[in-house]
Short mmCIF file of C-alpha atoms in Angstrom, two decimals:
data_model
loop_
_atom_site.label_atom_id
_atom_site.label_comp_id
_atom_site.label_asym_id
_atom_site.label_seq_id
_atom_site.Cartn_x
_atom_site.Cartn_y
_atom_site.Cartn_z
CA UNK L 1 8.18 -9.21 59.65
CA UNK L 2 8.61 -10.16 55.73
CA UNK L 3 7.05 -6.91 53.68
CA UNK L 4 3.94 -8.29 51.59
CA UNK L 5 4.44 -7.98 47.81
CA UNK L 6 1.92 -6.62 45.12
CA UNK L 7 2.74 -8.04 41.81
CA UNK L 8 1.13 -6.98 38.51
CA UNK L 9 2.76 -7.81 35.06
CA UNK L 10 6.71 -6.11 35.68
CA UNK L 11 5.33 -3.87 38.33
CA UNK L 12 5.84 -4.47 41.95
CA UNK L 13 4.88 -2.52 44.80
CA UNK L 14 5.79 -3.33 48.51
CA UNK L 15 3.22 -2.51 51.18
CA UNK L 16 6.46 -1.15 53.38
CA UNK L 17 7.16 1.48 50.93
CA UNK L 18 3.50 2.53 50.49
CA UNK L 19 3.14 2.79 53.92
CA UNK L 20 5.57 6.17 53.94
CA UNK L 21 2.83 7.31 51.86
CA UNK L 22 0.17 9.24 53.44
CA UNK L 23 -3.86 8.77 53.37
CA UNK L 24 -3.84 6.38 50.16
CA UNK L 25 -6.99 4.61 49.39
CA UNK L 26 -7.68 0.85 47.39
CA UNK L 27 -10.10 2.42 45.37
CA UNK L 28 -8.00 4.70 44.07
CA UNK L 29 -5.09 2.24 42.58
CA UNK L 30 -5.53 1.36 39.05
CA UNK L 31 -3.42 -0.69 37.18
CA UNK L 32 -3.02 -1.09 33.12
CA UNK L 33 -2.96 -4.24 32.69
CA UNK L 34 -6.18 -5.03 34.61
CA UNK L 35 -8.05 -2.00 35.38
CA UNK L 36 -9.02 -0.45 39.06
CA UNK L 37 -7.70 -2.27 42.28
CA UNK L 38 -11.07 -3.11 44.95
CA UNK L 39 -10.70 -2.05 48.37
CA UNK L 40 -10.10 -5.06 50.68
CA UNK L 41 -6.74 -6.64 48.69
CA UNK L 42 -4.48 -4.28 51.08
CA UNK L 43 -5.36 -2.09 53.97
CA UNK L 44 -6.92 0.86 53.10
CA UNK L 45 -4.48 3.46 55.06
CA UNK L 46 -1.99 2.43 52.42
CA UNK L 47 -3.73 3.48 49.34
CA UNK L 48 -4.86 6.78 48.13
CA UNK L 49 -4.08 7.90 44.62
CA UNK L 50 -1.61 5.25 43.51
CA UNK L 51 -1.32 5.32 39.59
CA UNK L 52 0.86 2.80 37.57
CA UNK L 53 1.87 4.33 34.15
CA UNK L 54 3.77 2.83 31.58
CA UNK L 55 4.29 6.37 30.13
CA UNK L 56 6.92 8.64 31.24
CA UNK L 57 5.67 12.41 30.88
CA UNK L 58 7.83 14.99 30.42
CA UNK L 59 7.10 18.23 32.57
CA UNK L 60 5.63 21.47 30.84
CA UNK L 61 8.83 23.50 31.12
CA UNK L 62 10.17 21.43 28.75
CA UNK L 63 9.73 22.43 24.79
CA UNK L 64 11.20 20.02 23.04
CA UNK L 65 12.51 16.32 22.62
CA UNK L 66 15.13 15.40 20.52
CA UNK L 67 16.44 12.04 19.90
CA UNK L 68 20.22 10.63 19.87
CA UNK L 69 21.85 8.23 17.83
CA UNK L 70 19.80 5.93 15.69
CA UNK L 71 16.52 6.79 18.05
CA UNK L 72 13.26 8.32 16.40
CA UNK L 73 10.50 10.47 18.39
CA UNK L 74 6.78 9.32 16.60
CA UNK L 75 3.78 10.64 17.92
CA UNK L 76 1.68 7.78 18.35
CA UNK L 77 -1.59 7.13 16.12
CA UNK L 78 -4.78 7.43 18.21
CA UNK L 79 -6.54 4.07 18.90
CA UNK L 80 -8.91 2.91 16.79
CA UNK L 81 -12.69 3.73 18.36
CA UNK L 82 -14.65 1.98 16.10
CA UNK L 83 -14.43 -1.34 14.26
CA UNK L 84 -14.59 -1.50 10.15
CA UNK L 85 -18.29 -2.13 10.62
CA UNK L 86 -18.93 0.87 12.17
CA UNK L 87 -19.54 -0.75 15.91
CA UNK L 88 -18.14 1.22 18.62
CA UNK L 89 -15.09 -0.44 20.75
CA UNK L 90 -14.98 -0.03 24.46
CA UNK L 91 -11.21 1.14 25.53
CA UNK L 92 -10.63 -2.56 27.32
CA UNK L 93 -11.17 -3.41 23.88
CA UNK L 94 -9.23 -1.31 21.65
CA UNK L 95 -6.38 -2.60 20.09
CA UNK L 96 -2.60 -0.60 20.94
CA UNK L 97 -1.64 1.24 17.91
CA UNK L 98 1.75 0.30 16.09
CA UNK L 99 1.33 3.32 13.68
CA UNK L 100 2.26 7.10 13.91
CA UNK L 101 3.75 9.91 12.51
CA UNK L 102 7.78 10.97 12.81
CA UNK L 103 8.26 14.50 14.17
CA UNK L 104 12.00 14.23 15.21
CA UNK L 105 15.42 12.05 14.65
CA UNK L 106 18.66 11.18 15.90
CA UNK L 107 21.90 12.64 13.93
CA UNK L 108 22.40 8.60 13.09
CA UNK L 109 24.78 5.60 13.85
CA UNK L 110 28.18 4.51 13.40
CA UNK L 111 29.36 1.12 11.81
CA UNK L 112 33.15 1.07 11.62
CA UNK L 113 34.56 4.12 10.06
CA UNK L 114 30.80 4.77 8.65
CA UNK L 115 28.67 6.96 9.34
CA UNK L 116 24.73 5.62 8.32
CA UNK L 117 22.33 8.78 8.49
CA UNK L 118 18.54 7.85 9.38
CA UNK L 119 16.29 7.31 6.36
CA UNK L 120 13.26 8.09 7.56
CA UNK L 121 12.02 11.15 7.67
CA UNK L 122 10.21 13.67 9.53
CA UNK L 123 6.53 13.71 8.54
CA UNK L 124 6.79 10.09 7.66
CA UNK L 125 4.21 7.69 9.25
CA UNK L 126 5.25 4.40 10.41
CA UNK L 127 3.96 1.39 11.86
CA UNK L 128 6.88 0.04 14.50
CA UNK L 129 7.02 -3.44 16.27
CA UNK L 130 4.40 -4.01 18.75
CA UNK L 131 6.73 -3.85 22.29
CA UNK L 132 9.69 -1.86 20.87
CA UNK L 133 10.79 1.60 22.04
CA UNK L 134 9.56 3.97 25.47
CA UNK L 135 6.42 5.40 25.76
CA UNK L 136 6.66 9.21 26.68
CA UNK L 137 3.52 11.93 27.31
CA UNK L 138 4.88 15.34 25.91
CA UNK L 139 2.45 18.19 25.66
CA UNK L 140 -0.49 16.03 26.81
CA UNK L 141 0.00 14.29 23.90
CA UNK L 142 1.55 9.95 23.79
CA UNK L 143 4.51 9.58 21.66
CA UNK L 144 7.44 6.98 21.56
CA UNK L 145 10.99 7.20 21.48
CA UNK L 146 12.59 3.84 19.35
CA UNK L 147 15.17 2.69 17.47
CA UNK L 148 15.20 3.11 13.48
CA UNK L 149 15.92 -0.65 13.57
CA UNK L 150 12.80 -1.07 15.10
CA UNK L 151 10.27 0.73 12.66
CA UNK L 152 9.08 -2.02 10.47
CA UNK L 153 7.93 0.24 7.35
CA UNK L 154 6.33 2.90 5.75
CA UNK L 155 2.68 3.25 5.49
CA UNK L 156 1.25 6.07 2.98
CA UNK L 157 -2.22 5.25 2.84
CA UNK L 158 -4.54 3.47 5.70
CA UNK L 159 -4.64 0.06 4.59
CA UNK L 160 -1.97 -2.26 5.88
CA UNK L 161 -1.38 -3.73 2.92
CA UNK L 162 -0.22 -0.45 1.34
CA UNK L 163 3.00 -1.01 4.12
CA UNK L 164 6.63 -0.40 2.56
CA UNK L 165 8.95 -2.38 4.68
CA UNK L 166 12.44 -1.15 5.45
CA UNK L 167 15.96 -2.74 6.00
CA UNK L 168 16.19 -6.63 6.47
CA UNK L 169 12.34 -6.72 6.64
CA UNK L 170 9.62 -8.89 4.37
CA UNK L 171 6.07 -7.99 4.41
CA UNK L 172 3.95 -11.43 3.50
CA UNK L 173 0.29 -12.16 2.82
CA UNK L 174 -0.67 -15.28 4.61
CA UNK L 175 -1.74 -18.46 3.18
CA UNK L 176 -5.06 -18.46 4.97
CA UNK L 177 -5.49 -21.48 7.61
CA UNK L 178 -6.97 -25.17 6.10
CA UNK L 179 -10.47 -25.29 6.45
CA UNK L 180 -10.64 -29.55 6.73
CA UNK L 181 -8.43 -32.00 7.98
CA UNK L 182 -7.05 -34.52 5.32
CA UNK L 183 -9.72 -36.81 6.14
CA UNK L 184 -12.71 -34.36 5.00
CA UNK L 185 -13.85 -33.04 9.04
CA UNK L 186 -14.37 -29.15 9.37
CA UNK L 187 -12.09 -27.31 11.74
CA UNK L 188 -13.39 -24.60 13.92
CA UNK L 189 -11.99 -21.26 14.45
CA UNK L 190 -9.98 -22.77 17.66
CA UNK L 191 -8.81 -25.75 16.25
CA UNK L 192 -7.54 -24.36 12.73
CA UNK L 193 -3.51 -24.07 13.32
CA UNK L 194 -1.90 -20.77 13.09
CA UNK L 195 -0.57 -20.86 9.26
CA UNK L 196 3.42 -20.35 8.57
CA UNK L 197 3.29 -19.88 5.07
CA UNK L 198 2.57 -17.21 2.66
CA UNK L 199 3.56 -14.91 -0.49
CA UNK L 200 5.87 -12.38 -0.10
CA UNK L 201 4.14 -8.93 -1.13
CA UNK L 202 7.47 -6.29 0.03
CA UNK L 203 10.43 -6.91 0.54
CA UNK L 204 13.14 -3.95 2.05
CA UNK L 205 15.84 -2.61 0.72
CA UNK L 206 18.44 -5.01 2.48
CA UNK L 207 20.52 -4.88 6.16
CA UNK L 208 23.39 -2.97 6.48
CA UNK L 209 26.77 -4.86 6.91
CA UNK L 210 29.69 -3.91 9.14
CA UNK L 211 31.10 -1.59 6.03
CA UNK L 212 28.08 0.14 6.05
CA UNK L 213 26.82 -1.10 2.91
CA UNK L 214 23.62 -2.38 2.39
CA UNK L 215 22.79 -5.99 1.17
CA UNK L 216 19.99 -6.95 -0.74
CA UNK L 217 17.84 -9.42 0.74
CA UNK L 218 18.21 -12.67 -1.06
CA UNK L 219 14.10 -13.13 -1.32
CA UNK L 220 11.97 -11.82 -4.07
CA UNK L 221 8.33 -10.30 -4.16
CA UNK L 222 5.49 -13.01 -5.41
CA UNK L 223 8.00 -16.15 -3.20
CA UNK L 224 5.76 -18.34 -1.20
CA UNK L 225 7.72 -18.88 1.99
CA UNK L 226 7.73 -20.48 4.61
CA UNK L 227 8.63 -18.45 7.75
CA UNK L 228 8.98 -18.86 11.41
CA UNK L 229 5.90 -19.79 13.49
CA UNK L 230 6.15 -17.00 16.18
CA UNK L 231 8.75 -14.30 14.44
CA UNK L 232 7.25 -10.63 13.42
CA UNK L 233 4.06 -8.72 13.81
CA UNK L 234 0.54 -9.41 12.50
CA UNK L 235 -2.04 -7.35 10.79
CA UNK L 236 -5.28 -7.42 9.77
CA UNK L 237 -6.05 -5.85 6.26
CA UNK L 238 -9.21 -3.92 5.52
CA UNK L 239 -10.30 -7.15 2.64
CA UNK L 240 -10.04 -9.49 6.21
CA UNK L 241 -6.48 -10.90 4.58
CA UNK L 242 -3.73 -11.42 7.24
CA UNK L 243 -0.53 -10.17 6.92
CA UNK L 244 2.91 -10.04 8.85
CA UNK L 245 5.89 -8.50 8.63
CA UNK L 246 9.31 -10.08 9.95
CA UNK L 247 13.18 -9.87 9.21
CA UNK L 248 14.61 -12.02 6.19
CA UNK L 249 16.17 -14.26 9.22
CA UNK L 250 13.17 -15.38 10.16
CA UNK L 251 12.16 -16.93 6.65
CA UNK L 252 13.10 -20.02 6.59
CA UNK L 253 12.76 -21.44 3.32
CA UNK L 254 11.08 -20.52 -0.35
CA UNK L 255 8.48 -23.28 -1.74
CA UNK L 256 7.97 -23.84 -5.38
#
């Protein structure tokens, strides 16, 4: 007989291998991406105390963590519990941090006969891309283990727009949607189209070629740009302005 399948977002669990496990109950399976699974979707003498994390935690006996290569360790920002306004945010509803603080780092990469040291350092807090990097639990506390390449700036104050970017990255301010269609009608919220342009606020210090140089991004601060529709990560600033970061690549043209 053909083993039944579970499948929820990447994670798949086969009834035949939960059934080596004893006494678990339905009630007790909760799953990230959709919260606690009800008794009655499998058989109840294969559940118990199934939990799916997407962290990995590291056991007590071990002290410390330290990253290879051109890998970071940041201890990730707690989520936001309220909203600007003061209203309090159920955890279905909080959004995942990208921001935290730096607390170890690699020894660096290699390009060619170079060797490029990490720049950012220790103490430093960051805001990385949105799915980059492995969450880990150390010391009962969430942290993440990424790439440099993957940290998309600086941030020294608590307002987005404060961010530094770093390497091949552009921060931009966007050109907030059209309010009207060209023949006079108001657009809602839902029908407004996702704008693509906007002014160019940061800009990094450059990528690094295969000589381990670094080359200046050929895009200046106060550009309007167009960019890709779907590249980079949004933010929200604290003045309701919209932001997003993204590589030079993925700018596709200046407007004047």
């Amino acid at each position: 007989m053909a083993a039944t399948q579970l499948t929820v977002s990447p994670v798949t669990v086969s009834t035949r291998s939960l059934a080596s496990l004893e006494g678990l109950r339905a009630s007790s399976a909760k799953f990230s991406s959709f919260g606690t699974l009800k008794p009655g979707t499998l058989k109840q003498s294969h559940f118990r105390s199934l939990v799916v994390r997407a962290a990995s935690v590291v056991a007590p006996k071990y002290t410390s963590i330290k990253p290879l290569g051109d890998r970071v360790l940041v201890k990730i920002k707690e989520a936001e519990e309220k909203t600007m306004g003061g209203i309090l945010l159920p955890s279905t509803a909080q959004s995942k941090p990208q921001g935290g603080e730096v607390v170890a780092v690699g020894e660096g990469r290699t390009i060619g006969k170079n060797k490029i040291d990490i720049t950012v350092p220790t103490g430093a807090q960051i805001i990385y891309s949105k799915y980059a990097g492995t969450e880990v639990e150390f010391n009962d506390v969430k942290h993440l283990i990424l790439k440099e390449d993957d940290i998309v700036g600086l941030l020294e104050t608590d307002d987005i727009k404060d961010l530094k970017p770093l390497n091949d990255r552009v921060f931009i301010k966007v050109t907030e949607a059209e309010e009207k269609t060209a023949g006079g009608l108001l657009l809602t919220e839902t029908t407004k189209e996702k704008p693509s342009i906007g002014t160019v606020i940061a800009v990094g210090p450059g990528s690094i070629d295969e000589e381990g140089k670094v080359q200046p991004l050929p895009i200046s601060t106060g550009s309007t740009v167009l960019y890709s529709k779907y590249a980079g990560n949004d933010f929200k600033g604290k003045d309701g302005s919209n932001y997003i970061a993204l590589r030079a690549s993925d700018v596709m043209a200046i407007l004047s």
